[in-house]
mmCIF file of C-alpha atoms in Angstrom:
data_model
loop_
_atom_site.group_PDB
_atom_site.id
_atom_site.type_symbol
_atom_site.label_atom_id
_atom_site.label_comp_id
_atom_site.label_asym_id
_atom_site.label_seq_id
_atom_site.Cartn_x
_atom_site.Cartn_y
_atom_site.Cartn_z
ATOM 1 C CA MET A 1 -15.322 -62.914 87.290
ATOM 2 C CA PRO A 2 -13.705 -64.206 84.020
ATOM 3 C CA THR A 3 -10.000 -63.566 83.551
ATOM 4 C CA PRO A 4 -9.522 -60.515 81.279
ATOM 5 C CA PRO A 5 -8.177 -61.382 77.809
ATOM 6 C CA ALA A 6 -4.448 -60.831 77.351
ATOM 7 C CA PRO A 7 -3.497 -57.725 75.306
ATOM 8 C CA ASP A 8 -1.986 -59.938 72.589
ATOM 9 C CA THR A 9 -5.192 -61.970 72.170
ATOM 10 C CA PRO A 10 -6.475 -61.657 68.576
ATOM 11 C CA VAL A 11 -9.398 -59.283 68.093
ATOM 12 C CA HIS A 12 -12.502 -60.696 66.410
ATOM 13 C CA VAL A 13 -13.951 -57.843 64.319
ATOM 14 C CA ILE A 14 -17.614 -58.223 63.387
ATOM 15 C CA GLY A 15 -18.501 -56.073 60.381
ATOM 16 C CA ALA A 16 -14.867 -55.891 59.268
ATOM 17 C CA SER A 17 -15.730 -54.911 55.687
ATOM 18 C CA GLY A 18 -17.892 -51.912 56.678
ATOM 19 C CA ARG A 19 -16.568 -48.371 57.035
ATOM 20 C CA SER A 20 -15.767 -48.431 60.738
ATOM 21 C CA GLY A 21 -14.734 -52.092 60.720
ATOM 22 C CA ARG A 22 -12.389 -51.595 57.786
ATOM 23 C CA ALA A 23 -10.807 -48.544 59.428
ATOM 24 C CA LEU A 24 -10.331 -50.488 62.665
ATOM 25 C CA CYS A 25 -8.693 -53.433 60.910
ATOM 26 C CA ALA A 26 -6.279 -51.063 59.160
ATOM 27 C CA ALA A 27 -5.374 -49.574 62.551
ATOM 28 C CA LEU A 28 -4.857 -53.054 64.017
ATOM 29 C CA VAL A 29 -2.492 -53.868 61.135
ATOM 30 C CA ARG A 30 -0.479 -50.706 61.832
ATOM 31 C CA ALA A 31 -0.328 -51.580 65.531
ATOM 32 C CA GLY A 32 0.780 -55.155 64.820
ATOM 33 C CA ILE A 33 -2.313 -56.622 66.528
ATOM 34 C CA ALA A 34 -3.737 -59.878 65.160
ATOM 35 C CA TYR A 35 -7.401 -59.927 64.215
ATOM 36 C CA VAL A 36 -10.056 -62.203 62.767
ATOM 37 C CA PRO A 37 -12.403 -60.481 60.292
ATOM 38 C CA LEU A 38 -16.029 -61.633 60.501
ATOM 39 C CA VAL A 39 -18.261 -60.603 57.606
ATOM 40 C CA ARG A 40 -21.398 -61.607 55.753
ATOM 41 C CA ASP A 41 -19.761 -61.319 52.327
ATOM 42 C CA PRO A 42 -16.166 -62.618 52.046
ATOM 43 C CA ALA A 43 -15.815 -61.099 48.556
ATOM 44 C CA ARG A 44 -16.458 -57.651 49.975
ATOM 45 C CA TRP A 45 -13.743 -58.266 52.571
ATOM 46 C CA ARG A 46 -11.244 -59.373 49.925
ATOM 47 C CA ALA A 47 -11.965 -56.165 48.029
ATOM 48 C CA THR A 48 -10.630 -54.126 50.958
ATOM 49 C CA GLY A 49 -7.114 -55.438 50.264
ATOM 50 C CA LEU A 50 -6.485 -55.892 53.986
ATOM 51 C CA PRO A 51 -4.729 -59.032 55.250
ATOM 52 C CA GLY A 52 -6.633 -61.831 56.926
ATOM 53 C CA VAL A 53 -8.955 -64.626 55.867
ATOM 54 C CA ALA A 54 -12.528 -63.733 56.735
ATOM 55 C CA ARG A 55 -14.997 -65.938 58.534
ATOM 56 C CA CYS A 56 -18.637 -65.789 57.541
ATOM 57 C CA ILE A 57 -21.088 -64.581 60.150
ATOM 58 C CA ASP A 58 -24.755 -63.684 59.878
ATOM 59 C CA LEU A 59 -26.089 -62.140 63.077
ATOM 60 C CA THR A 60 -29.647 -63.028 62.079
ATOM 61 C CA SER A 61 -28.736 -66.734 61.982
ATOM 62 C CA PRO A 62 -29.450 -69.203 64.792
ATOM 63 C CA ALA A 63 -27.289 -68.775 67.898
ATOM 64 C CA ALA A 64 -25.413 -72.015 67.184
ATOM 65 C CA ASP A 65 -24.174 -70.651 63.846
ATOM 66 C CA ILE A 66 -23.006 -67.376 65.431
ATOM 67 C CA ALA A 67 -21.339 -69.322 68.251
ATOM 68 C CA CYS A 68 -19.422 -71.392 65.694
ATOM 69 C CA ALA A 69 -17.925 -68.232 64.156
ATOM 70 C CA LEU A 70 -17.019 -66.892 67.617
ATOM 71 C CA HIS A 71 -15.915 -70.150 69.247
ATOM 72 C CA ASP A 72 -12.354 -68.964 69.986
ATOM 73 C CA ALA A 73 -13.095 -65.275 70.561
ATOM 74 C CA ARG A 74 -11.810 -63.527 73.678
ATOM 75 C CA ARG A 75 -11.823 -59.913 72.468
ATOM 76 C CA ILE A 76 -14.737 -58.951 70.207
ATOM 77 C CA VAL A 77 -15.392 -55.654 68.464
ATOM 78 C CA SER A 78 -18.732 -55.296 66.714
ATOM 79 C CA THR A 79 -19.291 -52.476 64.251
ATOM 80 C CA ALA A 80 -22.577 -54.064 63.174
ATOM 81 C CA HIS A 81 -25.840 -52.419 64.206
ATOM 82 C CA ALA A 82 -26.220 -52.486 67.991
ATOM 83 C CA ARG A 83 -29.539 -54.316 67.752
ATOM 84 C CA HIS A 84 -27.421 -57.449 67.342
ATOM 85 C CA VAL A 85 -25.562 -57.045 70.657
ATOM 86 C CA GLY A 86 -27.878 -59.463 72.442
ATOM 87 C CA ALA A 87 -27.312 -62.164 69.828
ATOM 88 C CA ILE A 88 -23.538 -61.667 70.026
ATOM 89 C CA LEU A 89 -23.523 -61.937 73.809
ATOM 90 C CA ALA A 90 -25.673 -65.064 73.724
ATOM 91 C CA ALA A 91 -23.301 -66.779 71.285
ATOM 92 C CA ALA A 92 -19.884 -65.542 72.457
ATOM 93 C CA PRO A 93 -17.738 -67.536 74.890
ATOM 94 C CA PRO A 94 -18.458 -66.493 78.519
ATOM 95 C CA ALA A 95 -14.957 -65.042 79.006
ATOM 96 C CA ALA A 96 -15.086 -62.843 75.895
ATOM 97 C CA SER A 97 -15.180 -59.062 76.310
ATOM 98 C CA LEU A 98 -17.131 -56.884 73.891
ATOM 99 C CA VAL A 99 -16.572 -53.438 72.438
ATOM 100 C CA CYS A 100 -19.418 -52.374 70.168
ATOM 101 C CA LEU A 101 -20.677 -49.337 68.315
ATOM 102 C CA GLY A 102 -24.076 -47.897 69.064
ATOM 103 C CA SER A 103 -25.333 -44.466 68.058
ATOM 104 C CA THR A 104 -26.497 -41.257 69.696
ATOM 105 C CA ARG A 105 -29.646 -41.764 67.625
ATOM 106 C CA MET A 106 -31.004 -43.545 70.696
ATOM 107 C CA PHE A 107 -31.277 -40.131 72.414
ATOM 108 C CA THR A 108 -33.538 -38.541 69.797
ATOM 109 C CA ARG A 109 -36.912 -37.140 70.795
ATOM 110 C CA TRP A 110 -38.441 -39.097 67.904
ATOM 111 C CA PRO A 111 -37.438 -42.752 68.394
ATOM 112 C CA ASP A 112 -37.250 -44.849 65.236
ATOM 113 C CA ALA A 113 -36.294 -48.454 64.532
ATOM 114 C CA HIS A 114 -32.607 -47.521 64.375
ATOM 115 C CA GLY A 115 -32.548 -45.733 67.725
ATOM 116 C CA LEU A 116 -34.755 -48.284 69.475
ATOM 117 C CA GLY A 117 -32.481 -51.069 68.255
ATOM 118 C CA VAL A 118 -29.466 -49.266 69.713
ATOM 119 C CA ALA A 119 -31.271 -48.868 73.045
ATOM 120 C CA ARG A 120 -32.022 -52.602 73.110
ATOM 121 C CA GLY A 121 -28.378 -53.365 72.375
ATOM 122 C CA GLN A 122 -27.222 -51.142 75.223
ATOM 123 C CA GLN A 123 -29.676 -52.747 77.629
ATOM 124 C CA ALA A 124 -28.507 -56.204 76.561
ATOM 125 C CA LEU A 125 -24.895 -55.355 77.402
ATOM 126 C CA LEU A 126 -25.592 -53.519 80.658
ATOM 127 C CA SER A 127 -27.844 -56.282 81.994
ATOM 128 C CA SER A 128 -25.633 -59.186 80.878
ATOM 129 C CA GLY A 129 -22.970 -58.980 83.559
ATOM 130 C CA ARG A 130 -20.375 -59.261 80.797
ATOM 131 C CA ASN A 131 -17.294 -57.066 80.463
ATOM 132 C CA GLY A 132 -17.340 -54.455 77.739
ATOM 133 C CA VAL A 133 -18.556 -51.121 76.479
ATOM 134 C CA ILE A 134 -20.935 -49.762 73.890
ATOM 135 C CA LEU A 135 -19.650 -46.565 72.276
ATOM 136 C CA HIS A 136 -22.306 -44.189 70.958
ATOM 137 C CA PRO A 137 -20.850 -41.996 68.189
ATOM 138 C CA THR A 138 -22.500 -38.868 66.905
ATOM 139 C CA MET A 139 -22.644 -38.362 63.127
ATOM 140 C CA ILE A 140 -19.462 -39.890 61.683
ATOM 141 C CA TYR A 141 -17.664 -38.118 58.852
ATOM 142 C CA GLY A 142 -14.360 -38.505 57.054
ATOM 143 C CA ALA A 143 -14.593 -42.209 56.182
ATOM 144 C CA GLN A 144 -14.106 -43.753 52.757
ATOM 145 C CA GLY A 145 -17.602 -43.917 51.276
ATOM 146 C CA GLU A 146 -19.014 -41.561 53.929
ATOM 147 C CA ASN A 147 -22.236 -39.934 52.796
ATOM 148 C CA ASN A 148 -23.237 -37.251 55.324
ATOM 149 C CA ILE A 149 -20.754 -34.534 54.369
ATOM 150 C CA ARG A 150 -20.863 -35.620 50.714
ATOM 151 C CA ARG A 151 -24.613 -35.050 50.546
ATOM 152 C CA LEU A 152 -24.224 -31.658 52.192
ATOM 153 C CA LEU A 153 -21.550 -30.782 49.633
ATOM 154 C CA GLY A 154 -23.970 -31.769 46.882
ATOM 155 C CA LEU A 155 -26.581 -29.348 48.221
ATOM 156 C CA ILE A 156 -24.048 -26.530 48.600
ATOM 157 C CA ARG A 157 -22.890 -26.987 44.995
ATOM 158 C CA ARG A 158 -26.387 -27.050 43.514
ATOM 159 C CA LEU A 159 -28.400 -24.527 45.555
ATOM 160 C CA PRO A 160 -27.889 -20.741 45.685
ATOM 161 C CA VAL A 161 -29.276 -20.690 49.257
ATOM 162 C CA LEU A 162 -29.633 -23.482 51.792
ATOM 163 C CA PRO A 163 -33.087 -23.887 53.352
ATOM 164 C CA LEU A 164 -32.753 -25.064 56.967
ATOM 165 C CA PRO A 165 -35.327 -25.460 59.750
ATOM 166 C CA SER A 166 -35.022 -22.703 62.386
ATOM 167 C CA GLY A 167 -32.270 -21.175 60.280
ATOM 168 C CA GLY A 168 -29.902 -24.026 61.126
ATOM 169 C CA ARG A 169 -29.447 -22.983 64.761
ATOM 170 C CA ALA A 170 -29.644 -26.502 66.264
ATOM 171 C CA LEU A 171 -26.314 -27.876 67.475
ATOM 172 C CA VAL A 172 -24.419 -30.806 65.972
ATOM 173 C CA GLN A 173 -21.158 -32.412 67.098
ATOM 174 C CA PRO A 174 -19.875 -34.750 64.370
ATOM 175 C CA ILE A 175 -16.949 -37.079 65.073
ATOM 176 C CA PHE A 176 -14.136 -37.753 62.614
ATOM 177 C CA GLN A 177 -13.766 -41.392 61.511
ATOM 178 C CA ASP A 178 -10.142 -41.516 62.686
ATOM 179 C CA ASP A 179 -11.337 -40.562 66.179
ATOM 180 C CA VAL A 180 -13.955 -43.314 66.115
ATOM 181 C CA THR A 181 -11.148 -45.742 65.283
ATOM 182 C CA ARG A 182 -8.980 -44.249 68.013
ATOM 183 C CA ALA A 183 -11.851 -44.689 70.485
ATOM 184 C CA LEU A 184 -12.275 -48.342 69.509
ATOM 185 C CA MET A 185 -8.544 -48.960 69.919
ATOM 186 C CA ALA A 186 -8.528 -47.256 73.325
ATOM 187 C CA ALA A 187 -11.576 -49.241 74.435
ATOM 188 C CA LEU A 188 -9.841 -52.463 73.392
ATOM 189 C CA ALA A 189 -6.807 -51.558 75.480
ATOM 190 C CA ARG A 190 -8.885 -50.947 78.611
ATOM 191 C CA ASP A 191 -9.867 -53.627 81.114
ATOM 192 C CA TRP A 192 -13.625 -53.133 81.487
ATOM 193 C CA HIS A 193 -15.347 -54.532 84.572
ATOM 194 C CA GLY A 194 -19.003 -55.135 83.791
ATOM 195 C CA GLY A 195 -20.929 -53.375 81.057
ATOM 196 C CA HIS A 196 -20.535 -49.680 80.257
ATOM 197 C CA ALA A 197 -21.965 -47.108 77.832
ATOM 198 C CA LEU A 198 -20.116 -44.061 76.569
ATOM 199 C CA VAL A 199 -20.896 -41.274 74.104
ATOM 200 C CA ILE A 200 -18.077 -40.458 71.695
ATOM 201 C CA ALA A 201 -18.404 -37.119 69.920
ATOM 202 C CA GLY A 202 -16.269 -34.537 68.162
ATOM 203 C CA GLY A 203 -14.324 -31.920 70.070
ATOM 204 C CA GLN A 204 -16.614 -29.076 69.030
ATOM 205 C CA ALA A 205 -20.379 -28.543 68.952
ATOM 206 C CA VAL A 206 -21.525 -26.030 66.328
ATOM 207 C CA ALA A 207 -24.799 -24.788 64.905
ATOM 208 C CA TYR A 208 -25.758 -26.611 61.716
ATOM 209 C CA ARG A 209 -25.496 -23.346 59.753
ATOM 210 C CA ASP A 210 -21.857 -23.104 60.914
ATOM 211 C CA LEU A 211 -21.265 -26.707 59.822
ATOM 212 C CA VAL A 212 -22.483 -25.677 56.360
ATOM 213 C CA ALA A 213 -20.098 -22.710 56.324
ATOM 214 C CA LEU A 214 -17.131 -24.849 57.425
ATOM 215 C CA VAL A 215 -17.835 -27.491 54.783
ATOM 216 C CA ALA A 216 -18.034 -24.829 52.059
ATOM 217 C CA ARG A 217 -14.816 -23.155 53.188
ATOM 218 C CA HIS A 218 -12.756 -26.334 53.421
ATOM 219 C CA ALA A 219 -14.127 -27.544 50.068
ATOM 220 C CA GLY A 220 -13.127 -24.262 48.425
ATOM 221 C CA LEU A 221 -16.733 -23.247 47.701
ATOM 222 C CA ARG A 222 -18.514 -19.943 48.125
ATOM 223 C CA ARG A 223 -20.463 -19.724 51.361
ATOM 224 C CA ARG A 224 -24.199 -20.094 50.766
ATOM 225 C CA PRO A 225 -26.750 -17.962 52.629
ATOM 226 C CA VAL A 226 -29.035 -19.904 54.959
ATOM 227 C CA LEU A 227 -32.783 -19.472 54.571
ATOM 228 C CA GLY A 228 -34.861 -20.306 57.634
ATOM 229 C CA ILE A 229 -37.960 -22.314 56.716
ATOM 230 C CA PRO A 230 -40.347 -24.040 59.161
ATOM 231 C CA ALA A 231 -39.575 -27.742 59.492
ATOM 232 C CA PRO A 232 -43.086 -28.922 58.437
ATOM 233 C CA VAL A 233 -42.758 -26.952 55.194
ATOM 234 C CA LEU A 234 -39.319 -28.436 54.464
ATOM 235 C CA MET A 235 -40.574 -31.923 55.288
ATOM 236 C CA GLY A 236 -43.332 -31.463 52.722
ATOM 237 C CA MET A 237 -40.840 -30.182 50.157
ATOM 238 C CA CYS A 238 -38.748 -33.366 50.490
ATOM 239 C CA HIS A 239 -41.179 -35.279 48.307
ATOM 240 C CA VAL A 240 -40.852 -32.703 45.519
ATOM 241 C CA ALA A 241 -37.069 -32.344 45.856
ATOM 242 C CA SER A 242 -36.597 -36.115 45.611
ATOM 243 C CA ARG A 243 -37.837 -35.909 42.000
ATOM 244 C CA LEU A 244 -35.346 -33.213 40.980
ATOM 245 C CA PRO A 245 -32.247 -34.555 39.204
ATOM 246 C CA GLY A 246 -28.885 -33.954 40.848
ATOM 247 C CA LEU A 247 -30.163 -33.207 44.352
ATOM 248 C CA PRO A 248 -29.203 -35.598 47.187
ATOM 249 C CA HIS A 249 -32.174 -37.403 48.710
ATOM 250 C CA VAL A 250 -33.181 -36.014 52.121
ATOM 251 C CA THR A 251 -36.009 -37.616 54.102
ATOM 252 C CA PRO A 252 -38.624 -35.858 56.254
ATOM 253 C CA ALA A 253 -37.238 -37.682 59.307
ATOM 254 C CA GLU A 254 -33.803 -36.203 58.633
ATOM 255 C CA ILE A 255 -35.294 -32.722 58.402
ATOM 256 C CA ARG A 256 -37.082 -33.208 61.721
ATOM 257 C CA ARG A 257 -33.860 -34.307 63.421
ATOM 258 C CA LEU A 258 -32.243 -31.056 62.243
ATOM 259 C CA THR A 259 -34.456 -29.211 64.737
ATOM 260 C CA GLU A 260 -32.992 -30.867 67.867
ATOM 261 C CA ASP A 261 -29.640 -30.205 69.497
ATOM 262 C CA LYS A 262 -27.168 -33.073 69.238
ATOM 263 C CA ALA A 263 -24.385 -31.803 71.498
ATOM 264 C CA PHE A 264 -22.746 -33.932 74.201
ATOM 265 C CA ASP A 265 -20.316 -33.577 77.085
ATOM 266 C CA ILE A 266 -17.093 -35.366 76.066
ATOM 267 C CA THR A 267 -15.515 -35.203 79.531
ATOM 268 C CA PRO A 268 -16.418 -38.878 80.225
ATOM 269 C CA MET A 269 -14.974 -39.857 76.833
ATOM 270 C CA ARG A 270 -11.687 -38.095 77.534
ATOM 271 C CA ALA A 271 -11.462 -39.632 81.003
ATOM 272 C CA ALA A 272 -12.244 -43.196 79.900
ATOM 273 C CA LEU A 273 -10.366 -43.300 76.595
ATOM 274 C CA GLY A 274 -7.509 -40.920 77.268
ATOM 275 C CA PHE A 275 -7.686 -38.566 74.293
ATOM 276 C CA THR A 276 -9.415 -35.431 73.047
ATOM 277 C CA PRO A 277 -11.076 -35.750 69.618
ATOM 278 C CA ARG A 278 -10.510 -33.320 66.759
ATOM 279 C CA THR A 279 -12.595 -30.207 66.462
ATOM 280 C CA LEU A 280 -14.886 -30.042 63.461
ATOM 281 C CA ASP A 281 -12.656 -27.418 61.865
ATOM 282 C CA GLU A 282 -9.598 -29.690 62.218
ATOM 283 C CA GLY A 283 -11.407 -32.767 60.918
ATOM 284 C CA LEU A 284 -12.917 -31.046 57.890
ATOM 285 C CA ARG A 285 -9.579 -29.519 57.013
ATOM 286 C CA GLN A 286 -8.024 -32.988 57.006
ATOM 287 C CA PHE A 287 -10.934 -34.665 55.219
ATOM 288 C CA LEU A 288 -11.840 -32.130 52.553
ATOM 289 C CA GLY A 289 -8.334 -30.784 52.104
ATOM 290 C CA ALA A 290 -7.278 -34.259 51.001
ATOM 291 C CA SER A 291 -10.275 -34.802 48.699
#
């Protein structure tokens, strides 16, 4: 069994210029923890204004090139797509531990390339014998450049009623970006033995229609009535709506996923990471109240 990395070992952050990577690096700065940003585009990293000289990494490159970027890594966080977990493990030093982000998309009833890639990443970690964890967040909101709540706001502002499959009764459990960052920091502080997988979700599961009402309230907008429309009809309407100016683009696959519950037990998250995430009401108040 490799010796666990010391707590003061620098953290190598893959995807440091993305939303979750950037938020993590900012948290590491506040905590006084050294890190090495690894990105595909150094100019994009410099634009963040965060300290640190980035190393270039392309997870689709040959293993030798990835290994060069990770040659001195002992603690790795990857916020890149989980389909790259296998490549990271193959290139990282044997003693390195890994904390990576997956997605609860892997649990959908309608697997797509995104979800299947996450499942492959999880299997790569769990079968590797390496120390680490893959964290599967639900829908993330509250980040700089976040698009999920922003698109919903766009629909609320432009439509007198909101058409939703099954009247918006399916459950969702979004997680606030700050809680994703907090989960990553807690996972880094833990000594993992072998590979683990853990769902991270918000502190409150609500029906999608209630999500709409909360977003409207915290944005200072009038609550819109919800109109229940069969999912196949809405999926067909997506092609027409995509041609209307001012409306956010919604795909048929997104409509279909609105018909399945996406609620999760966060007891394992609380036990493993030591905190309770914000409720949706608390997170939206913080996010939209500051917008």
